[in-house]
């Protein structure tokens, strides 16, 4: 799942055998998405550009978009509901 069609397309080019869905992960019910099937790996890459040096410099001291900062919590939601055996989270030190 990814809300950005360009990012999703690039991933699909590199991983053509993977199922790709353009959707906001907050709007996806993990239980419906994976059903009762075993879920081996959850790979999450929360957006951190508003609160880290991922933009290429020190984070700005201005307002942080809540929807960006809160993306880390979607990992907790999926962990509780879908219960993958392994969870990978792309992270930054400010997070």
Tab-separated table of N, CA, C and O in Angstrom:
chain	number	residue	atom	x	y	z
A	1	UNK	N	0.839	-1.174	0.000
A	1	UNK	CA	0.000	0.000	0.000
A	1	UNK	C	0.883	1.235	0.000
A	1	UNK	O	1.881	1.297	0.706
A	2	UNK	N	0.475	2.220	-0.790
A	2	UNK	CA	1.126	3.518	-0.781
A	2	UNK	C	0.135	4.514	-1.350
A	2	UNK	O	-0.571	4.215	-2.305
A	3	UNK	N	0.097	5.683	-0.761
A	3	UNK	CA	-0.826	6.719	-1.234
A	3	UNK	C	-0.272	7.473	-2.442
A	3	UNK	O	-0.996	8.195	-3.109
A	4	UNK	N	1.013	7.294	-2.741
A	4	UNK	CA	1.672	8.038	-3.809
A	4	UNK	C	1.802	7.149	-5.055
A	4	UNK	O	2.586	6.202	-5.068
A	5	UNK	N	1.062	7.451	-6.128
A	5	UNK	CA	1.100	6.588	-7.317
A	5	UNK	C	2.472	6.515	-7.976
A	5	UNK	O	2.841	5.479	-8.528
A	6	UNK	N	3.255	7.581	-7.910
A	6	UNK	CA	4.588	7.563	-8.523
A	6	UNK	C	5.512	6.622	-7.744
A	6	UNK	O	6.223	5.799	-8.328
A	7	UNK	N	5.484	6.724	-6.425
A	7	UNK	CA	6.303	5.834	-5.598
A	7	UNK	C	5.875	4.378	-5.786
A	7	UNK	O	6.711	3.476	-5.859
A	8	UNK	N	4.584	4.167	-5.876
A	8	UNK	CA	4.065	2.817	-6.061
A	8	UNK	C	4.494	2.252	-7.410
A	8	UNK	O	4.895	1.089	-7.513
A	9	UNK	N	4.431	3.074	-8.440
A	9	UNK	CA	4.863	2.646	-9.766
A	9	UNK	C	6.339	2.246	-9.760
A	9	UNK	O	6.712	1.217	-10.318
A	10	UNK	N	7.178	3.049	-9.127
A	10	UNK	CA	8.612	2.742	-9.082
A	10	UNK	C	8.851	1.424	-8.346
A	10	UNK	O	9.670	0.607	-8.759
A	11	UNK	N	8.129	1.192	-7.277
A	11	UNK	CA	8.277	-0.066	-6.545
A	11	UNK	C	7.821	-1.231	-7.424
A	11	UNK	O	8.451	-2.287	-7.454
A	12	UNK	N	6.750	-1.023	-8.166
A	12	UNK	CA	6.228	-2.076	-9.039
A	12	UNK	C	7.211	-2.417	-10.157
A	12	UNK	O	7.340	-3.581	-10.546
A	13	UNK	N	7.915	-1.418	-10.660
A	13	UNK	CA	8.938	-1.657	-11.677
A	13	UNK	C	10.023	-2.581	-11.121
A	13	UNK	O	10.488	-3.505	-11.793
A	14	UNK	N	10.404	-2.348	-9.872
A	14	UNK	CA	11.471	-3.137	-9.249
A	14	UNK	C	10.992	-4.454	-8.648
A	14	UNK	O	11.793	-5.361	-8.430
A	15	UNK	N	9.708	-4.548	-8.350
A	15	UNK	CA	9.148	-5.751	-7.713
A	15	UNK	C	7.843	-6.139	-8.400
A	15	UNK	O	6.754	-6.036	-7.822
A	16	UNK	N	7.925	-6.617	-9.645
A	16	UNK	CA	6.703	-6.880	-10.421
A	16	UNK	C	5.828	-8.007	-9.882
A	16	UNK	O	4.644	-8.066	-10.201
A	17	UNK	N	6.366	-8.875	-9.067
A	17	UNK	CA	5.573	-9.992	-8.532
A	17	UNK	C	4.801	-9.613	-7.268
A	17	UNK	O	4.031	-10.408	-6.744
A	18	UNK	N	5.021	-8.407	-6.775
A	18	UNK	CA	4.374	-7.946	-5.551
A	18	UNK	C	3.027	-7.320	-5.875
A	18	UNK	O	2.883	-6.632	-6.882
A	19	UNK	N	2.060	-7.548	-5.023
A	19	UNK	CA	0.747	-6.905	-5.181
A	19	UNK	C	0.872	-5.453	-4.724
A	19	UNK	O	1.330	-5.184	-3.623
A	20	UNK	N	0.470	-4.518	-5.559
A	20	UNK	CA	0.567	-3.094	-5.268
A	20	UNK	C	-0.824	-2.477	-5.222
A	20	UNK	O	-1.639	-2.716	-6.111
A	21	UNK	N	-1.072	-1.657	-4.194
A	21	UNK	CA	-2.368	-1.011	-4.037
A	21	UNK	C	-2.137	0.463	-3.703
A	21	UNK	O	-1.438	0.779	-2.741
A	22	UNK	N	-2.728	1.349	-4.491
A	22	UNK	CA	-2.616	2.786	-4.247
A	22	UNK	C	-3.742	3.199	-3.301
A	22	UNK	O	-4.907	3.314	-3.704
A	23	UNK	N	-3.381	3.378	-2.044
A	23	UNK	CA	-4.381	3.705	-1.026
A	23	UNK	C	-3.668	4.216	0.213
A	23	UNK	O	-2.541	3.808	0.508
A	24	UNK	N	-4.317	5.070	0.971
A	24	UNK	CA	-3.788	5.554	2.238
A	24	UNK	C	-3.894	4.418	3.258
A	24	UNK	O	-4.970	3.871	3.479
A	25	UNK	N	-2.801	4.068	3.879
A	25	UNK	CA	-2.765	2.925	4.797
A	25	UNK	C	-3.695	3.108	5.995
A	25	UNK	O	-4.197	2.140	6.551
A	26	UNK	N	-3.940	4.361	6.402
A	26	UNK	CA	-4.873	4.600	7.502
A	26	UNK	C	-6.291	4.175	7.135
A	26	UNK	O	-7.089	3.850	8.011
A	27	UNK	N	-6.621	4.195	5.848
A	27	UNK	CA	-7.973	3.850	5.411
A	27	UNK	C	-8.141	2.363	5.107
A	27	UNK	O	-9.205	1.948	4.658
A	28	UNK	N	-7.105	1.580	5.350
A	28	UNK	CA	-7.146	0.150	5.060
A	28	UNK	C	-7.337	-0.618	6.366
A	28	UNK	O	-6.618	-0.384	7.341
A	29	UNK	N	-8.296	-1.521	6.386
A	29	UNK	CA	-8.499	-2.375	7.553
A	29	UNK	C	-7.537	-3.554	7.437
A	29	UNK	O	-7.671	-4.376	6.526
A	30	UNK	N	-6.550	-3.650	8.333
A	30	UNK	CA	-5.561	-4.727	8.228
A	30	UNK	C	-6.188	-6.117	8.223
A	30	UNK	O	-5.746	-7.000	7.497
A	31	UNK	N	-7.235	-6.302	9.010
A	31	UNK	CA	-7.866	-7.623	9.087
A	31	UNK	C	-8.512	-8.005	7.755
A	31	UNK	O	-8.415	-9.145	7.316
A	32	UNK	N	-9.136	-7.054	7.099
A	32	UNK	CA	-9.735	-7.326	5.788
A	32	UNK	C	-8.642	-7.529	4.743
A	32	UNK	O	-8.729	-8.394	3.881
A	33	UNK	N	-7.578	-6.739	4.847
A	33	UNK	CA	-6.498	-6.805	3.861
A	33	UNK	C	-5.796	-8.160	3.848
A	33	UNK	O	-5.565	-8.733	2.796
A	34	UNK	N	-5.444	-8.680	5.014
A	34	UNK	CA	-4.702	-9.950	5.060
A	34	UNK	C	-5.589	-11.121	5.443
A	34	UNK	O	-5.166	-12.270	5.343
A	35	UNK	N	-6.803	-10.845	5.883
A	35	UNK	CA	-7.691	-11.920	6.292
A	35	UNK	C	-7.110	-12.677	7.478
A	35	UNK	O	-6.407	-12.123	8.297
A	36	UNK	N	-7.353	-13.923	7.531
A	36	UNK	CA	-6.819	-14.763	8.621
A	36	UNK	C	-5.554	-15.490	8.178
A	36	UNK	O	-5.066	-16.369	8.870
A	37	UNK	N	-5.037	-15.137	7.003
A	37	UNK	CA	-3.838	-15.794	6.489
A	37	UNK	C	-2.617	-15.368	7.297
A	37	UNK	O	-2.536	-14.238	7.768
A	38	UNK	N	-1.649	-16.256	7.449
A	38	UNK	CA	-0.397	-15.874	8.113
A	38	UNK	C	0.258	-14.725	7.354
A	38	UNK	O	0.275	-14.694	6.130
A	39	UNK	N	0.762	-13.784	8.086
A	39	UNK	CA	1.346	-12.566	7.530
A	39	UNK	C	2.810	-12.551	7.951
A	39	UNK	O	3.140	-12.296	9.101
A	40	UNK	N	3.703	-12.864	7.015
A	40	UNK	CA	5.109	-13.064	7.357
A	40	UNK	C	5.877	-11.770	7.603
A	40	UNK	O	6.649	-11.676	8.554
A	41	UNK	N	5.682	-10.770	6.749
A	41	UNK	CA	6.512	-9.563	6.851
A	41	UNK	C	5.686	-8.314	6.617
A	41	UNK	O	4.982	-8.199	5.619
A	42	UNK	N	5.782	-7.393	7.552
A	42	UNK	CA	5.205	-6.064	7.372
A	42	UNK	C	6.352	-5.073	7.248
A	42	UNK	O	7.157	-4.936	8.159
A	43	UNK	N	6.448	-4.425	6.097
A	43	UNK	CA	7.517	-3.437	5.870
A	43	UNK	C	6.866	-2.069	5.825
A	43	UNK	O	6.024	-1.813	4.981
A	44	UNK	N	7.266	-1.188	6.717
A	44	UNK	CA	6.648	0.125	6.832
A	44	UNK	C	7.702	1.211	6.663
A	44	UNK	O	8.799	1.112	7.213
A	45	UNK	N	7.354	2.237	5.915
A	45	UNK	CA	8.252	3.372	5.673
A	45	UNK	C	7.488	4.663	5.921
A	45	UNK	O	7.095	5.361	4.988
A	46	UNK	N	7.239	5.000	7.196
A	46	UNK	CA	6.490	6.220	7.488
A	46	UNK	C	7.220	7.468	6.984
A	46	UNK	O	8.441	7.551	7.060
A	47	UNK	N	6.456	8.411	6.481
A	47	UNK	CA	7.012	9.680	6.014
A	47	UNK	C	7.613	10.428	7.197
A	47	UNK	O	6.971	10.592	8.229
A	48	UNK	N	8.843	10.856	7.047
A	48	UNK	CA	9.514	11.549	8.154
A	48	UNK	C	10.102	12.889	7.704
A	48	UNK	O	10.870	13.506	8.431
A	49	UNK	N	9.723	13.341	6.523
A	49	UNK	CA	10.345	14.552	5.972
A	49	UNK	C	10.061	15.798	6.794
A	49	UNK	O	10.863	16.717	6.815
A	50	UNK	N	8.934	15.857	7.479
A	50	UNK	CA	8.615	17.057	8.254
A	50	UNK	C	9.388	17.163	9.560
A	50	UNK	O	9.491	18.245	10.129
A	51	UNK	N	9.895	16.068	10.074
A	51	UNK	CA	10.523	16.114	11.390
A	51	UNK	C	11.892	15.449	11.424
A	51	UNK	O	12.327	14.983	12.470
A	52	UNK	N	12.583	15.427	10.283
A	52	UNK	CA	13.930	14.857	10.268
A	52	UNK	C	14.769	15.563	9.216
A	52	UNK	O	14.291	16.402	8.464
A	53	UNK	N	16.013	15.179	9.157
A	53	UNK	CA	16.910	15.744	8.149
A	53	UNK	C	16.762	15.026	6.807
A	53	UNK	O	17.567	15.213	5.914
A	54	UNK	N	15.695	14.230	6.636
A	54	UNK	CA	15.471	13.499	5.393
A	54	UNK	C	15.254	14.434	4.202
A	54	UNK	O	15.384	14.017	3.066
A	55	UNK	N	14.932	15.702	4.472
A	55	UNK	CA	14.785	16.676	3.393
A	55	UNK	C	16.147	17.112	2.866
A	55	UNK	O	16.233	17.816	1.893
A	56	UNK	N	17.203	16.720	3.572
A	56	UNK	CA	18.541	17.110	3.145
A	56	UNK	C	19.176	18.129	4.053
A	56	UNK	O	20.298	18.555	3.844
A	57	UNK	N	18.469	18.547	5.095
A	57	UNK	CA	19.023	19.491	6.063
A	57	UNK	C	18.358	19.246	7.407
A	57	UNK	O	17.516	18.371	7.545
A	58	UNK	N	18.735	20.041	8.391
A	58	UNK	CA	18.137	19.898	9.723
A	58	UNK	C	16.630	20.134	9.638
A	58	UNK	O	16.172	20.915	8.803
A	59	UNK	N	15.859	19.466	10.497
A	59	UNK	CA	14.408	19.671	10.460
A	59	UNK	C	14.063	21.125	10.766
A	59	UNK	O	14.700	21.765	11.581
A	60	UNK	N	13.043	21.624	10.078
A	60	UNK	CA	12.590	22.977	10.326
A	60	UNK	C	11.864	23.012	11.661
A	60	UNK	O	11.280	22.038	12.096
A	61	UNK	N	11.886	24.162	12.288
A	61	UNK	CA	11.225	24.309	13.583
A	61	UNK	C	9.774	24.735	13.455
A	61	UNK	O	9.117	24.965	14.424
A	62	UNK	N	9.281	24.812	12.235
A	62	UNK	CA	7.892	25.197	12.005
A	62	UNK	C	6.941	24.081	12.389
A	62	UNK	O	7.341	23.064	12.955
A	63	UNK	N	5.674	24.266	12.092
A	63	UNK	CA	4.673	23.251	12.449
A	63	UNK	C	4.904	21.942	11.701
A	63	UNK	O	5.288	21.932	10.538
A	64	UNK	N	4.697	20.867	12.397
A	64	UNK	CA	4.823	19.533	11.818
A	64	UNK	C	3.424	19.047	11.457
A	64	UNK	O	2.510	19.124	12.274
A	65	UNK	N	3.284	18.583	10.223
A	65	UNK	CA	1.980	18.059	9.830
A	65	UNK	C	1.677	16.819	10.659
A	65	UNK	O	2.437	15.863	10.659
A	66	UNK	N	0.576	16.855	11.361
A	66	UNK	CA	0.208	15.734	12.233
A	66	UNK	C	0.098	14.426	11.454
A	66	UNK	O	0.534	13.382	11.914
A	67	UNK	N	-0.484	14.473	10.233
A	67	UNK	CA	-0.651	13.238	9.464
A	67	UNK	C	0.695	12.617	9.114
A	67	UNK	O	0.816	11.407	8.968
A	68	UNK	N	1.733	13.437	9.015
A	68	UNK	CA	3.069	12.907	8.746
A	68	UNK	C	3.657	12.281	10.007
A	68	UNK	O	4.162	11.166	9.983
A	69	UNK	N	3.593	12.981	11.107
A	69	UNK	CA	4.160	12.495	12.371
A	69	UNK	C	3.417	11.263	12.874
A	69	UNK	O	4.012	10.362	13.442
A	70	UNK	N	2.119	11.210	12.665
A	70	UNK	CA	1.304	10.104	13.182
A	70	UNK	C	1.452	8.811	12.392
A	70	UNK	O	0.942	7.775	12.816
A	71	UNK	N	2.130	8.844	11.249
A	71	UNK	CA	2.237	7.637	10.436
A	71	UNK	C	2.910	6.475	11.167
A	71	UNK	O	2.644	5.322	10.866
A	72	UNK	N	3.764	6.764	12.109
A	72	UNK	CA	4.388	5.689	12.884
A	72	UNK	C	3.370	4.837	13.623
A	72	UNK	O	3.563	3.636	13.830
A	73	UNK	N	2.245	5.445	14.005
A	73	UNK	CA	1.216	4.705	14.734
A	73	UNK	C	0.487	3.695	13.864
A	73	UNK	O	-0.108	2.748	14.374
A	74	UNK	N	0.527	3.867	12.549
A	74	UNK	CA	-0.107	2.891	11.673
A	74	UNK	C	0.614	1.543	11.792
A	74	UNK	O	-0.004	0.485	11.662
A	75	UNK	N	1.901	1.577	12.089
A	75	UNK	CA	2.672	0.347	12.297
A	75	UNK	C	2.128	-0.403	13.512
A	75	UNK	O	1.920	-1.621	13.466
A	76	UNK	N	1.864	0.311	14.578
A	76	UNK	CA	1.322	-0.304	15.794
A	76	UNK	C	-0.050	-0.915	15.502
A	76	UNK	O	-0.345	-2.034	15.927
A	77	UNK	N	-0.864	-0.185	14.754
A	77	UNK	CA	-2.201	-0.698	14.402
A	77	UNK	C	-2.097	-2.004	13.632
A	77	UNK	O	-2.787	-2.988	13.932
A	78	UNK	N	-1.235	-2.041	12.611
A	78	UNK	CA	-1.080	-3.259	11.816
A	78	UNK	C	-0.470	-4.386	12.656
A	78	UNK	O	-0.842	-5.548	12.494
A	79	UNK	N	0.438	-4.071	13.544
A	79	UNK	CA	1.042	-5.101	14.403
A	79	UNK	C	-0.020	-5.750	15.290
A	79	UNK	O	-0.052	-6.973	15.443
A	80	UNK	N	-0.886	-4.942	15.854
A	80	UNK	CA	-1.930	-5.462	16.749
A	80	UNK	C	-2.983	-6.285	16.011
A	80	UNK	O	-3.445	-7.305	16.511
A	81	UNK	N	-3.368	-5.822	14.833
A	81	UNK	CA	-4.477	-6.462	14.122
A	81	UNK	C	-4.006	-7.594	13.213
A	81	UNK	O	-4.521	-8.705	13.267
A	82	UNK	N	-3.013	-7.330	12.365
A	82	UNK	CA	-2.575	-8.328	11.375
A	82	UNK	C	-1.551	-9.300	11.945
A	82	UNK	O	-1.395	-10.396	11.449
A	83	UNK	N	-0.816	-8.868	12.961
A	83	UNK	CA	0.159	-9.696	13.681
A	83	UNK	C	1.189	-10.365	12.763
A	83	UNK	O	1.336	-11.591	12.758
A	84	UNK	N	1.911	-9.552	11.969
A	84	UNK	CA	2.959	-10.154	11.135
A	84	UNK	C	4.047	-10.770	12.005
A	84	UNK	O	4.276	-10.323	13.131
A	85	UNK	N	4.701	-11.802	11.495
A	85	UNK	CA	5.783	-12.442	12.255
A	85	UNK	C	6.985	-11.524	12.383
A	85	UNK	O	7.671	-11.542	13.396
A	86	UNK	N	7.255	-10.731	11.345
A	86	UNK	CA	8.390	-9.810	11.339
A	86	UNK	C	7.892	-8.433	10.909
A	86	UNK	O	7.095	-8.327	9.979
A	87	UNK	N	8.369	-7.390	11.604
A	87	UNK	CA	8.021	-6.021	11.240
A	87	UNK	C	9.312	-5.257	10.986
A	87	UNK	O	10.214	-5.245	11.826
A	88	UNK	N	9.381	-4.632	9.820
A	88	UNK	CA	10.517	-3.773	9.482
A	88	UNK	C	9.976	-2.345	9.399
A	88	UNK	O	8.951	-2.117	8.756
A	89	UNK	N	10.681	-1.409	10.042
A	89	UNK	CA	10.276	-0.011	10.001
A	89	UNK	C	11.467	0.822	9.567
A	89	UNK	O	12.498	0.830	10.242
A	90	UNK	N	11.303	1.490	8.437
A	90	UNK	CA	12.316	2.446	8.003
A	90	UNK	C	12.228	3.603	8.974
A	90	UNK	O	11.152	4.095	9.270
A	91	UNK	N	13.354	4.046	9.484
A	91	UNK	CA	13.310	5.010	10.579
A	91	UNK	C	14.383	6.064	10.425
A	91	UNK	O	15.336	5.895	9.661
A	92	UNK	N	14.255	7.137	11.156
A	92	UNK	CA	15.266	8.186	11.240
A	92	UNK	C	15.525	8.442	12.725
A	92	UNK	O	14.682	8.178	13.561
A	93	UNK	N	16.684	8.968	13.042
A	93	UNK	CA	17.033	9.129	14.445
A	93	UNK	C	16.106	10.098	15.178
A	93	UNK	O	15.860	9.944	16.374
A	94	UNK	N	15.534	11.082	14.476
A	94	UNK	CA	14.618	12.027	15.136
A	94	UNK	C	13.294	11.378	15.509
A	94	UNK	O	12.572	11.878	16.340
A	95	UNK	N	12.983	10.271	14.880
A	95	UNK	CA	11.728	9.581	15.123
A	95	UNK	C	11.833	8.768	16.383
A	95	UNK	O	10.941	8.476	17.068
